[in-house]
Amino acid sequence: MAGPIDITGAMITTPTPAGDWLAVVPVALPIITGAALLMLRKRLHWQAPIAVATLAVVFLATLALLVRVWTFGTVVMTMGRWLPPFGISFTVDLLGALFACTASLVALVCSVAAVQSVARPARRYGYFPFLLLTAVGVNGAFLTGDIFNLYVWFEVFLISSFGLLVVGSTRAQLDGTLKYGVLNLIGTTLFLIATGYLYGIFGTLNMADVIRKVPAVEGAPLMTLATLYLAAFSMKAAAFPVQAWLPASYHTPNVVTSAFFGGVLTKIGVYALLRVLVLLFPLQLAGLSGVIGWVAAATMVLGALGALAQSDIRRMVGFLVISGVGVMLAGLAVGTGPALAGGIFYAMHSMIALTALYLLAGLVAERAGSSSLHVVAGLSSAPVLIIAAFILMLSIAGLPPGSGLWPKIMVVQAALEAQHGWLTAAVLLSSLLTVITLGRFFLFVFWRPPVADGLGERPKRLMSPGPMLALTFLAVVMGLYPEPFVRAASHAADGLLQPDAYVRAVFGEQG
Amino acid sequence: MRTLIFRAIAPYLTALMLLFSIFVTLRGHNEPGGGFIGGLLAASAFALYGIAFGVPEARRAMWFHPISVAGTGLLLSAISGLPSFFRGTPYLTGIWTTAPVFHFDVATIILFDLGVYLVVAGAFASIALALEDNGER
């Protein structure tokens, strides 16, 4: 094809800087090693090292990508050299880079924890390839700038997550996976319908192109479209009243799987809400903010109440995940810069702190031989766990010195400034309920004297608390030194509210 | 389904379908066809063979485990995007070059297509054979 044909009208002619390849590495590398691990299914001892090494490189790549976005602005790479909107653009702004970096860190820590806790049969059935392909879907969703491509990455991580949920094939797992699968497929179908509708209205799927075309479209039912997206992504984010799949499935698989899912997967729903509603349909978001506010309040308070009512530790953590999603939605409902920044920061905190809490629940259950709060008691011989549990309790409830304090303050302050008094009350009420829930967990597990014959058999080799401690340490760092995180989240929120830079990054100056 | 006629004709039909699947895949470069539909044809060829001679025989005929075939395809497709790094173009750009001795054009695009072919053939053959063997190995 080289030679006399003029390609400037169809293809990108400027050379791609090598640094822009950072946008592709978090997706392409785990696909390559995941595929290689599929072929090496019989080499069980190769699986874990390759997976951990891959995720370590992916984390470093997302970190470098974050630095690049922070210094040079939005990174764009349009696949196959076709000019946008015809090629699929990976458009990495600060929001996407922050989420991808945090999620990659969580994936890395989970893969390290999985080395010890995943049994041989699960490895033989492809635990690590599934983990890598889930990471592919997650990173792809955070990095892409094309809404149909976003749908594809949703499917990628959804299908891989089915695999992670069901591997092991106990009765409870099959039951949980079925509920998870059906309800999530309904969510993605709604997403697909909405995307078809969007394509019908705008004739484009590139998000930057949609932003350009929104003001020009007259009389299109954009409110319907925004509401459809709200419904679809709320299902992913496990917001009230479509949260039922989460507590039904997250306590059944291996605890590392729960930790990864609980930390990361619901935040993709929140991310997609931020991306689509704030960036593409800000006017419709203003109209929907009342509804989102009620949803947020209900999610927060009912999630915390649900957590309080559970006697199974992992189910309790599942409800806390839901409660946290409510806080992020509160930021979205208020919709001002500081509120969105609070929501974004809260999402980062939640990925780290809730993954750590799931891992802690796994450690507790392993040491006590049960995960029922009726049985587990008197674990006073594990000081490391006690300290970590206390810090995580403060973090998740939003008390100093934990990481949840600052984002909650940002959301509360923004809600008060925007005269959303009852939303503020809901945030504070859910925080109080969370303190009670986790305080009860703490008292039962660590302070109550051991129940006489309740404890089951202790396994000989205990899981190492290392991965959980690493995340807990990070939660403390975020709590004690929040400035960089606050600044990054604020910039990310500004990037959403002023999409000019996003559009310019994709289409150049003429956009 | 193990009638004499079916068993006599199944090997020829399987061979023909596999050949046709490769034809459809290569044709997909500029005309209707491509890796996905070609892979489906290949998977149905093995499914047919499995119905005629039983699943163990079909697995032996495939030589590699279907999942490994799919893994190879995924690997090929993902790798086919990498050479564009050295040309300063974005990921997955089609790169053309002329083979040094034989003087015909080669492209990364065909690598991607063959990857898709193998992914679809492997994944669907895996599903079809699992459905056919009724839980027995």
XYZ file of C-alpha atoms in Angstrom:
648
model
C 0.000 0.000 0.000
C 2.992 2.291 0.206
C 3.588 4.725 -2.594
C 1.405 7.152 -4.431
C -1.784 6.803 -2.370
C -2.501 9.871 -0.216
C -3.449 8.615 3.228
C -3.695 11.899 5.108
C -7.497 11.956 4.851
C -7.914 8.539 6.444
C -4.894 7.848 8.573
C -2.767 9.469 11.223
C 0.455 10.628 9.633
C 2.290 12.033 12.637
C 4.543 9.455 14.304
C 3.293 7.996 17.576
C 5.581 8.833 20.523
C 6.878 5.689 22.196
C 5.471 6.932 25.510
C 1.915 6.696 24.203
C 2.350 2.938 24.080
C 1.931 3.042 27.853
C -1.788 3.324 27.130
C -1.780 -0.080 25.432
C 0.573 -2.031 27.694
C -1.955 -2.503 30.557
C -4.274 -4.260 28.101
C -1.993 -5.936 25.573
C 0.538 -7.408 27.994
C -1.937 -9.345 30.178
C -3.695 -10.602 27.019
C -0.395 -11.986 25.745
C 0.697 -13.600 29.000
C -2.875 -14.718 29.778
C -3.019 -16.494 26.413
C 0.404 -18.011 27.060
C -0.775 -19.281 30.461
C -3.796 -20.880 28.778
C -1.373 -22.827 26.611
C 0.760 -23.698 29.641
C -2.159 -25.063 31.669
C -0.213 -28.189 32.570
C 2.784 -26.267 33.946
C 1.178 -25.399 37.264
C 4.322 -23.974 38.838
C 4.733 -21.484 35.980
C 1.274 -20.003 36.371
C 1.645 -17.914 39.521
C 5.103 -16.384 38.847
C 4.159 -15.326 35.313
C 0.848 -13.842 36.475
C 2.421 -11.896 39.347
C 5.260 -10.624 37.150
C 2.792 -9.520 34.467
C 0.616 -7.654 36.923
C 3.697 -6.018 38.443
C 4.736 -4.728 35.017
C 1.148 -3.624 34.341
C 1.094 -1.678 37.601
C 4.378 0.034 36.749
C 3.041 0.840 33.279
C -0.143 2.404 34.675
C 1.949 4.354 37.164
C 4.149 5.662 34.345
C 0.998 6.400 32.350
C -0.394 8.375 35.293
C 2.811 10.422 35.461
C 2.680 11.013 31.705
C -0.953 12.133 31.805
C -0.201 14.366 34.797
C 2.723 16.079 33.000
C 1.617 16.153 29.338
C -2.158 15.896 29.535
C -4.509 13.339 28.006
C -2.785 10.480 26.159
C -4.535 9.277 23.008
C -3.737 6.287 20.846
C -6.067 5.435 17.991
C -5.780 1.790 17.016
C -4.728 0.789 13.542
C -3.693 4.360 12.672
C -7.184 5.252 11.434
C -8.204 8.819 12.120
C -10.691 9.175 14.975
C -13.661 8.733 15.142
C -13.183 5.804 12.746
C -10.381 4.107 14.617
C -10.989 3.073 18.208
C -9.233 5.580 20.441
C -7.756 4.770 23.787
C -8.186 8.132 25.480
C -6.506 8.256 28.864
C -7.330 11.322 30.895
C -6.459 11.754 34.541
C -9.656 10.030 35.716
C -8.945 6.895 33.692
C -5.273 6.852 34.640
C -6.041 7.197 38.366
C -8.593 4.383 38.322
C -6.399 2.134 36.162
C -3.389 2.677 38.404
C -5.299 1.957 41.616
C -7.026 -1.084 40.125
C -3.734 -2.453 38.802
C -2.188 -2.105 42.232
C -5.117 -3.988 43.765
C -4.828 -6.676 41.067
C -1.107 -7.057 41.784
C -1.665 -7.401 45.519
C -4.490 -9.891 44.934
C -2.310 -11.988 42.633
C 0.366 -12.130 45.330
C -2.248 -13.194 47.879
C -3.589 -15.766 45.403
C -0.200 -17.491 45.199
C -0.775 -18.806 48.710
C -4.495 -19.173 48.888
C -5.556 -20.683 45.564
C -5.635 -24.474 45.653
C -4.163 -26.734 42.990
C -7.449 -27.742 41.321
C -8.390 -24.091 40.829
C -4.984 -23.434 39.263
C -5.430 -26.365 36.930
C -8.752 -24.955 35.784
C -7.102 -21.675 34.901
C -7.359 -19.357 37.906
C -4.424 -17.205 36.846
C -5.393 -16.799 33.165
C -8.851 -15.734 34.357
C -7.275 -13.262 36.781
C -5.127 -11.768 34.009
C -8.041 -11.521 31.580
C -10.190 -9.862 34.242
C -7.382 -7.326 34.671
C -7.421 -6.843 30.880
C -11.126 -6.028 30.928
C -10.799 -3.710 33.916
C -7.882 -1.759 32.445
C -9.489 -1.629 29.020
C -12.662 -0.160 30.513
C -10.676 2.568 32.296
C -8.496 3.466 29.327
C -10.783 3.385 26.310
C -12.337 6.472 24.773
C -14.932 4.676 22.690
C -18.254 3.803 24.216
C -18.823 0.564 22.333
C -15.291 -0.482 23.176
C -16.189 0.239 26.806
C -19.043 -2.251 26.411
C -16.628 -4.828 24.991
C -14.288 -4.453 27.970
C -17.289 -4.809 30.292
C -18.000 -8.137 28.613
C -14.352 -9.192 28.831
C -14.106 -8.680 32.558
C -17.595 -10.051 33.112
C -16.885 -13.342 31.331
C -13.504 -13.726 33.022
C -15.068 -12.927 36.372
C -17.617 -15.726 35.834
C -14.630 -18.021 35.474
C -13.002 -16.738 38.670
C -16.275 -17.020 40.579
C -17.081 -20.553 39.522
C -13.627 -22.129 39.587
C -13.777 -24.659 42.417
C -17.396 -25.528 41.566
C -18.882 -25.849 45.032
C -22.643 -25.743 45.305
C -22.653 -22.260 46.860
C -20.372 -20.972 44.115
C -22.599 -22.247 41.317
C -25.576 -20.631 43.027
C -23.745 -17.312 43.484
C -22.335 -17.314 39.957
C -25.745 -17.904 38.409
C -27.238 -14.895 40.209
C -24.201 -12.757 39.454
C -24.245 -13.835 35.816
C -27.912 -13.313 35.084
C -28.230 -9.939 36.804
C -25.020 -8.602 35.313
C -25.978 -9.743 31.830
C -29.235 -7.813 32.192
C -27.136 -4.779 33.102
C -24.824 -5.135 30.107
C -27.785 -5.720 27.798
C -29.262 -2.408 28.936
C -25.847 -0.853 28.298
C -25.830 -2.320 24.786
C -29.348 -1.079 24.054
C -28.430 2.402 25.254
C -25.302 2.350 23.107
C -27.280 1.351 20.021
C -29.622 4.224 20.771
C -26.669 6.598 21.154
C -25.263 5.497 17.817
C -28.662 6.045 16.245
C -28.751 9.616 17.548
C -25.155 10.724 17.004
C -23.819 8.368 14.359
C -20.604 7.974 16.325
C -19.318 5.975 19.251
C -16.169 7.932 20.006
C -16.862 9.755 23.261
C -14.927 12.867 22.286
C -16.950 12.996 19.069
C -20.204 12.626 21.026
C -19.185 15.571 23.224
C -18.713 17.657 20.079
C -22.079 16.659 18.680
C -24.269 16.963 21.795
C -24.900 20.736 21.445
C -25.751 20.375 17.750
C -28.416 17.695 18.192
C -31.923 19.165 18.287
C -34.834 17.410 19.938
C -33.098 14.097 20.527
C -34.316 12.118 23.559
C -31.057 12.568 25.432
C -32.794 12.338 28.804
C -34.012 8.838 27.965
C -30.518 7.906 26.877
C -28.927 9.258 30.057
C -31.506 7.443 32.181
C -30.827 4.166 30.367
C -27.116 4.557 31.023
C -27.846 5.424 34.643
C -29.873 2.218 35.039
C -27.278 0.051 33.300
C -24.274 1.357 35.211
C -26.114 1.480 38.553
C -26.573 -2.262 38.167
C -22.820 -2.650 37.667
C -22.080 -0.377 40.584
C -24.495 -2.318 42.829
C -26.544 0.764 43.701
C -29.925 0.454 45.414
C -32.366 -1.022 44.260
C -30.341 -3.184 41.853
C -27.634 -4.299 44.265
C -28.982 -7.795 45.016
C -26.407 -9.685 42.947
C -23.458 -8.523 45.030
C -24.279 -9.921 48.476
C -25.635 -13.060 46.787
C -22.358 -13.952 45.116
C -19.313 -12.251 46.617
C -19.017 -14.423 49.713
C -18.901 -17.712 47.806
C -15.571 -17.912 45.912
C -11.980 -17.930 47.107
C -11.433 -14.935 49.387
C -8.844 -13.391 47.058
C -11.415 -13.414 44.255
C -13.915 -11.662 46.527
C -11.259 -9.143 47.504
C -10.448 -8.300 43.894
C -14.100 -8.106 42.846
C -15.244 -6.201 45.912
C -12.429 -3.721 45.496
C -12.491 -3.147 41.785
C -15.561 -4.320 39.861
C -18.237 -2.084 41.371
C -15.958 0.926 40.837
C -16.044 0.286 37.105
C -19.772 0.977 37.255
C -19.083 4.201 39.156
C -16.351 5.117 36.685
C -18.703 4.540 33.740
C -21.361 6.718 35.403
C -18.820 9.512 35.857
C -17.518 9.103 32.330
C -20.864 9.006 30.549
C -23.099 11.232 32.659
C -20.632 13.964 33.597
C -18.577 14.026 30.425
C -21.217 13.344 27.757
C -24.544 14.417 29.260
C -23.936 17.107 31.897
C -27.300 18.808 31.290
C -29.202 15.560 31.699
C -27.149 14.782 34.786
C -28.400 18.018 36.342
C -31.948 16.850 35.672
C -31.280 13.417 37.121
C -29.384 14.625 40.170
C -32.446 14.379 42.424
C -32.954 10.722 41.503
C -29.266 9.945 41.851
C -29.269 11.674 45.242
C -32.067 9.450 46.544
C -30.398 6.370 45.079
C -27.129 7.403 46.719
C -28.732 7.984 50.109
C -30.643 4.703 49.984
C -27.543 2.792 48.859
C -25.432 4.259 51.651
C -27.868 3.788 54.500
C -29.367 0.454 53.441
C -25.931 -0.921 52.614
C -24.702 -0.049 56.095
C -27.891 -1.420 57.700
C -27.492 -4.612 55.674
C -23.914 -4.931 56.883
C -25.077 -4.493 60.458
C -27.582 -7.314 60.042
C -25.112 -9.913 58.748
C -23.537 -12.617 60.817
C -21.227 -13.835 58.050
C -18.087 -11.713 57.886
C -17.710 -11.768 54.114
C -21.372 -10.943 53.515
C -20.932 -8.044 55.920
C -18.005 -6.735 53.869
C -20.114 -7.138 50.715
C -22.746 -4.799 52.144
C -20.023 -2.323 53.114
C -18.915 -2.279 49.464
C -22.466 -1.288 48.522
C -22.582 1.379 51.212
C -19.360 2.886 49.850
C -20.790 3.040 46.334
C -23.506 5.268 47.798
C -20.909 7.843 48.873
C -19.447 7.962 45.359
C -22.933 8.383 43.905
C -23.548 11.223 46.378
C -20.578 12.998 44.810
C -22.117 12.417 41.392
C -25.535 13.666 42.556
C -24.126 16.950 43.842
C -22.145 17.228 40.624
C -19.890 20.187 41.447
C -16.119 19.943 41.026
C -15.252 19.318 44.694
C -18.087 16.789 45.046
C -16.921 14.806 42.013
C -13.349 15.002 43.288
C -14.554 13.607 46.612
C -16.348 10.782 44.817
C -13.253 9.951 42.750
C -10.981 10.002 45.792
C -13.496 7.882 47.684
C -13.475 5.336 44.854
C -9.670 5.070 45.066
C -9.827 4.736 48.846
C -12.593 2.172 48.571
C -10.672 -0.006 46.099
C -7.757 -0.206 48.495
C -9.490 -0.341 51.874
C -12.230 -2.818 50.928
C -9.824 -5.191 49.203
C -7.773 -5.093 52.396
C -10.884 -5.728 54.507
C -11.858 -8.738 52.368
C -8.338 -10.140 52.716
C -8.534 -9.514 56.458
C -11.869 -11.350 56.586
C -10.178 -14.251 54.815
C -7.296 -14.269 57.314
C -9.707 -14.157 60.246
C -11.852 -16.941 58.820
C -8.794 -19.071 58.195
C -7.433 -18.631 61.697
C -10.811 -19.206 63.337
C -11.958 -21.973 60.994
C -15.251 -20.177 60.378
C -16.513 -16.890 59.014
C -19.616 -16.673 61.176
C -19.678 -13.943 63.795
C -21.556 -16.332 66.086
C -18.500 -18.559 66.216
C -15.383 -16.488 65.594
C -14.036 -15.105 68.845
C -10.928 -14.562 70.875
C -8.393 -14.018 68.127
C -6.380 -11.890 70.546
C -3.165 -13.753 69.743
C -2.691 -12.040 66.397
C -1.632 -8.456 67.157
C -0.895 -7.673 63.501
C -4.445 -8.522 62.522
C -5.869 -6.484 65.400
C -3.938 -3.366 64.415
C -4.824 -3.782 60.745
C -8.475 -4.386 61.564
C -8.593 -1.264 63.721
C -7.019 0.900 61.012
C -9.311 -0.485 58.326
C -12.314 0.099 60.565
C -11.346 3.759 60.920
C -10.590 4.025 57.194
C -13.874 2.633 55.978
C -15.968 4.482 58.534
C -14.187 7.712 57.592
C -12.387 8.515 60.824
C -8.804 9.762 61.146
C -6.160 8.609 60.406
C -7.809 6.390 57.794
C -8.077 7.058 54.093
C -11.872 7.434 54.102
C -11.816 10.654 56.120
C -10.772 13.169 53.463
C -13.007 12.063 50.579
C -15.989 11.972 52.940
C -15.172 15.494 54.146
C -14.965 16.631 50.522
C -18.328 15.095 49.660
C -20.018 16.399 52.813
C -18.628 19.909 52.365
C -19.669 20.018 48.708
C -23.131 18.695 49.534
C -23.599 21.379 52.198
C -22.445 24.110 49.831
C -24.933 22.882 47.227
C -27.733 22.888 49.854
C -28.173 19.108 49.850
C -28.762 18.878 53.586
C -30.424 15.479 53.620
C -27.690 13.953 51.469
C -25.145 15.166 54.012
C -27.218 13.617 56.749
C -27.287 10.323 54.866
C -23.486 10.284 54.480
C -23.036 10.940 58.185
C -25.688 8.407 59.189
C -24.111 5.717 57.031
C -20.720 6.509 58.549
C -22.170 6.074 62.018
C -23.775 2.770 61.047
C -20.452 1.649 59.527
C -18.640 2.432 62.776
C -21.196 0.369 64.680
C -20.931 -2.516 62.192
C -17.163 -2.663 62.179
C -16.968 -1.983 65.916
C -19.223 -4.974 66.467
C -17.007 -7.054 64.145
C -13.921 -5.888 66.027
C -15.371 -6.611 69.477
C -16.715 -10.046 68.543
C -13.642 -11.245 66.724
C -10.852 -9.884 68.861
C -12.166 -8.957 72.328
C -14.748 -11.609 73.064
C -13.287 -14.572 74.980
C -13.063 -17.720 72.842
C -16.253 -19.737 72.526
C -15.628 -23.146 74.102
C -16.065 -25.649 71.284
C -17.012 -23.444 68.387
C -13.652 -23.177 66.707
C -12.984 -25.495 63.803
C -9.703 -27.041 62.736
C -6.867 -24.620 62.149
C -5.049 -25.260 58.893
C -1.337 -25.989 59.189
C -0.104 -23.360 56.760
C -1.661 -19.979 57.338
C -2.015 -17.347 54.655
C 0.507 -14.551 54.997
C -0.967 -11.219 56.091
C 1.592 -9.388 53.910
C -0.636 -8.359 50.971
C -3.358 -7.148 53.340
C -0.820 -5.174 55.384
C 0.565 -3.527 52.255
C -2.889 -2.199 51.351
C -3.593 -1.179 54.943
C -0.332 0.754 54.988
C -1.380 2.510 51.800
C -4.733 3.367 53.387
C -2.873 5.040 56.268
C -0.629 6.921 53.841
C -3.700 8.181 51.993
C -5.178 9.283 55.301
C -2.080 11.025 56.670
C -0.797 12.585 53.473
C -3.865 13.178 51.310
C -2.683 16.266 49.391
C -1.443 14.523 46.213
C -4.568 12.358 46.052
C -6.886 15.318 46.622
C -5.082 17.322 43.964
C -5.168 14.473 41.453
C -8.856 13.812 42.096
C -9.670 17.528 41.762
C -7.843 17.728 38.435
C -9.613 14.592 37.246
C -12.975 16.132 38.186
C -12.070 19.374 36.389
C -11.176 17.335 33.314
C -14.672 15.840 33.395
C -16.420 19.173 33.863
C -14.403 20.961 31.157
C -14.201 18.422 28.360
C -12.448 20.772 25.882
C -9.042 19.307 26.635
C -10.406 15.780 26.212
C -11.876 16.584 22.809
C -8.755 18.492 21.705
C -6.546 15.556 22.692
C -8.469 13.273 20.325
C -9.207 15.572 17.410
C -6.350 18.044 17.526
C -6.801 21.797 17.425
C -9.632 21.904 14.900
C -11.890 20.103 17.412
C -26.017 -40.986 14.859
C -23.433 -43.679 14.157
C -24.945 -44.956 10.929
C -22.671 -46.453 8.339
C -23.358 -43.742 5.784
C -22.612 -40.964 8.232
C -19.432 -42.578 9.474
C -18.243 -43.243 5.960
C -18.783 -39.689 4.823
C -17.798 -37.800 8.001
C -13.987 -37.812 7.449
C -14.354 -36.404 3.945
C -16.874 -33.835 5.103
C -14.624 -32.791 7.998
C -11.624 -32.429 5.704
C -13.667 -30.445 3.207
C -15.060 -28.146 5.897
C -11.606 -27.497 7.329
C -10.245 -26.687 3.903
C -13.199 -24.412 3.218
C -12.771 -22.702 6.587
C -9.206 -21.757 5.637
C -10.418 -20.544 2.249
C -13.112 -18.384 3.879
C -10.579 -16.971 6.338
C -8.121 -15.953 3.630
C -10.894 -14.656 1.408
C -11.975 -12.368 4.243
C -9.049 -10.093 3.552
C -10.878 -8.152 0.862
C -14.226 -9.904 0.448
C -16.926 -11.303 2.747
C -15.468 -13.938 5.062
C -12.790 -13.697 7.705
C -11.359 -15.295 10.788
C -14.549 -15.432 12.831
C -16.731 -17.230 10.306
C -13.804 -19.425 9.266
C -13.235 -20.411 12.883
C -16.917 -21.308 13.276
C -16.688 -23.548 10.221
C -13.596 -25.278 11.592
C -15.250 -25.782 14.983
C -18.339 -27.289 13.361
C -16.094 -29.601 11.351
C -14.660 -31.017 14.580
C -18.105 -31.134 16.159
C -19.278 -33.206 13.204
C -16.324 -35.529 13.538
C -17.099 -35.897 17.237
C -20.706 -36.862 16.506
C -19.583 -39.492 14.016
C -16.703 -41.109 15.917
C -17.109 -40.016 19.514
C -15.499 -37.172 21.431
C -12.185 -38.913 22.351
C -11.555 -39.610 18.688
C -12.326 -35.977 17.784
C -9.939 -34.735 20.485
C -7.244 -37.013 19.109
C -7.922 -35.695 15.625
C -7.485 -32.122 16.854
C -4.094 -33.084 18.273
C -3.926 -30.013 20.552
C -6.367 -29.246 23.357
C -9.001 -26.827 21.994
C -8.269 -24.327 24.770
C -4.594 -24.334 23.804
C -5.634 -23.628 20.217
C -7.693 -20.665 21.418
C -4.772 -19.466 23.552
C -2.438 -19.618 20.563
C -4.890 -17.564 18.537
C -5.218 -14.908 21.233
C -1.441 -14.730 21.484
C -1.031 -14.360 17.708
C -3.668 -11.630 17.467
C -2.245 -9.630 20.362
C 1.319 -9.956 19.069
C 0.313 -8.918 15.544
C -0.123 -5.367 16.855
C 3.357 -5.077 18.265
C 5.508 -4.602 15.115
C 3.895 -1.209 14.584
C 5.867 0.010 17.625
C 9.028 -0.013 15.509
C 7.369 1.985 12.738
C 6.185 4.748 15.077
C 2.538 3.984 14.376
C -0.249 3.123 16.855
C -0.959 -0.395 18.135
C -2.533 -2.807 15.621
C -1.507 -0.809 12.544
C -1.203 -3.086 9.537
C 2.451 -3.369 8.543
C 3.380 -4.630 5.099
C 6.704 -5.905 3.999
C 8.120 -8.084 1.237
C 9.572 -11.446 2.106
C 13.314 -11.328 1.366
C 13.808 -14.383 -0.853
C 10.410 -15.272 -2.275
C 9.279 -11.721 -3.100
C 5.679 -11.823 -1.980
C 3.986 -9.312 0.318
C 3.430 -10.291 3.936
C 1.379 -8.347 6.463
C 0.592 -8.375 10.174
C -3.090 -8.325 9.246
C -3.063 -11.965 8.197
C -1.519 -12.842 11.553
C -4.418 -11.111 13.295
C -6.971 -12.904 11.101
C -5.391 -16.295 11.731
C -5.384 -15.481 15.445
C -9.121 -14.778 15.382
C -9.629 -17.994 13.395
C -7.804 -20.039 16.019
C -9.554 -18.327 18.965
C -12.995 -19.004 17.535
C -12.155 -22.511 16.322
C -10.601 -23.482 19.652
C -13.238 -21.913 21.887
C -16.233 -23.232 19.964
C -14.700 -26.684 19.456
C -14.088 -26.782 23.198
C -17.718 -25.925 23.936
C -19.104 -28.290 21.277
C -17.001 -31.248 22.403
C -17.860 -30.612 26.049
C -21.563 -30.642 25.155
C -21.177 -33.813 23.101
C -19.334 -35.968 25.607
C -22.214 -36.073 28.133
C -19.918 -35.667 31.085
C -17.848 -38.779 30.328
C -14.256 -38.319 29.306
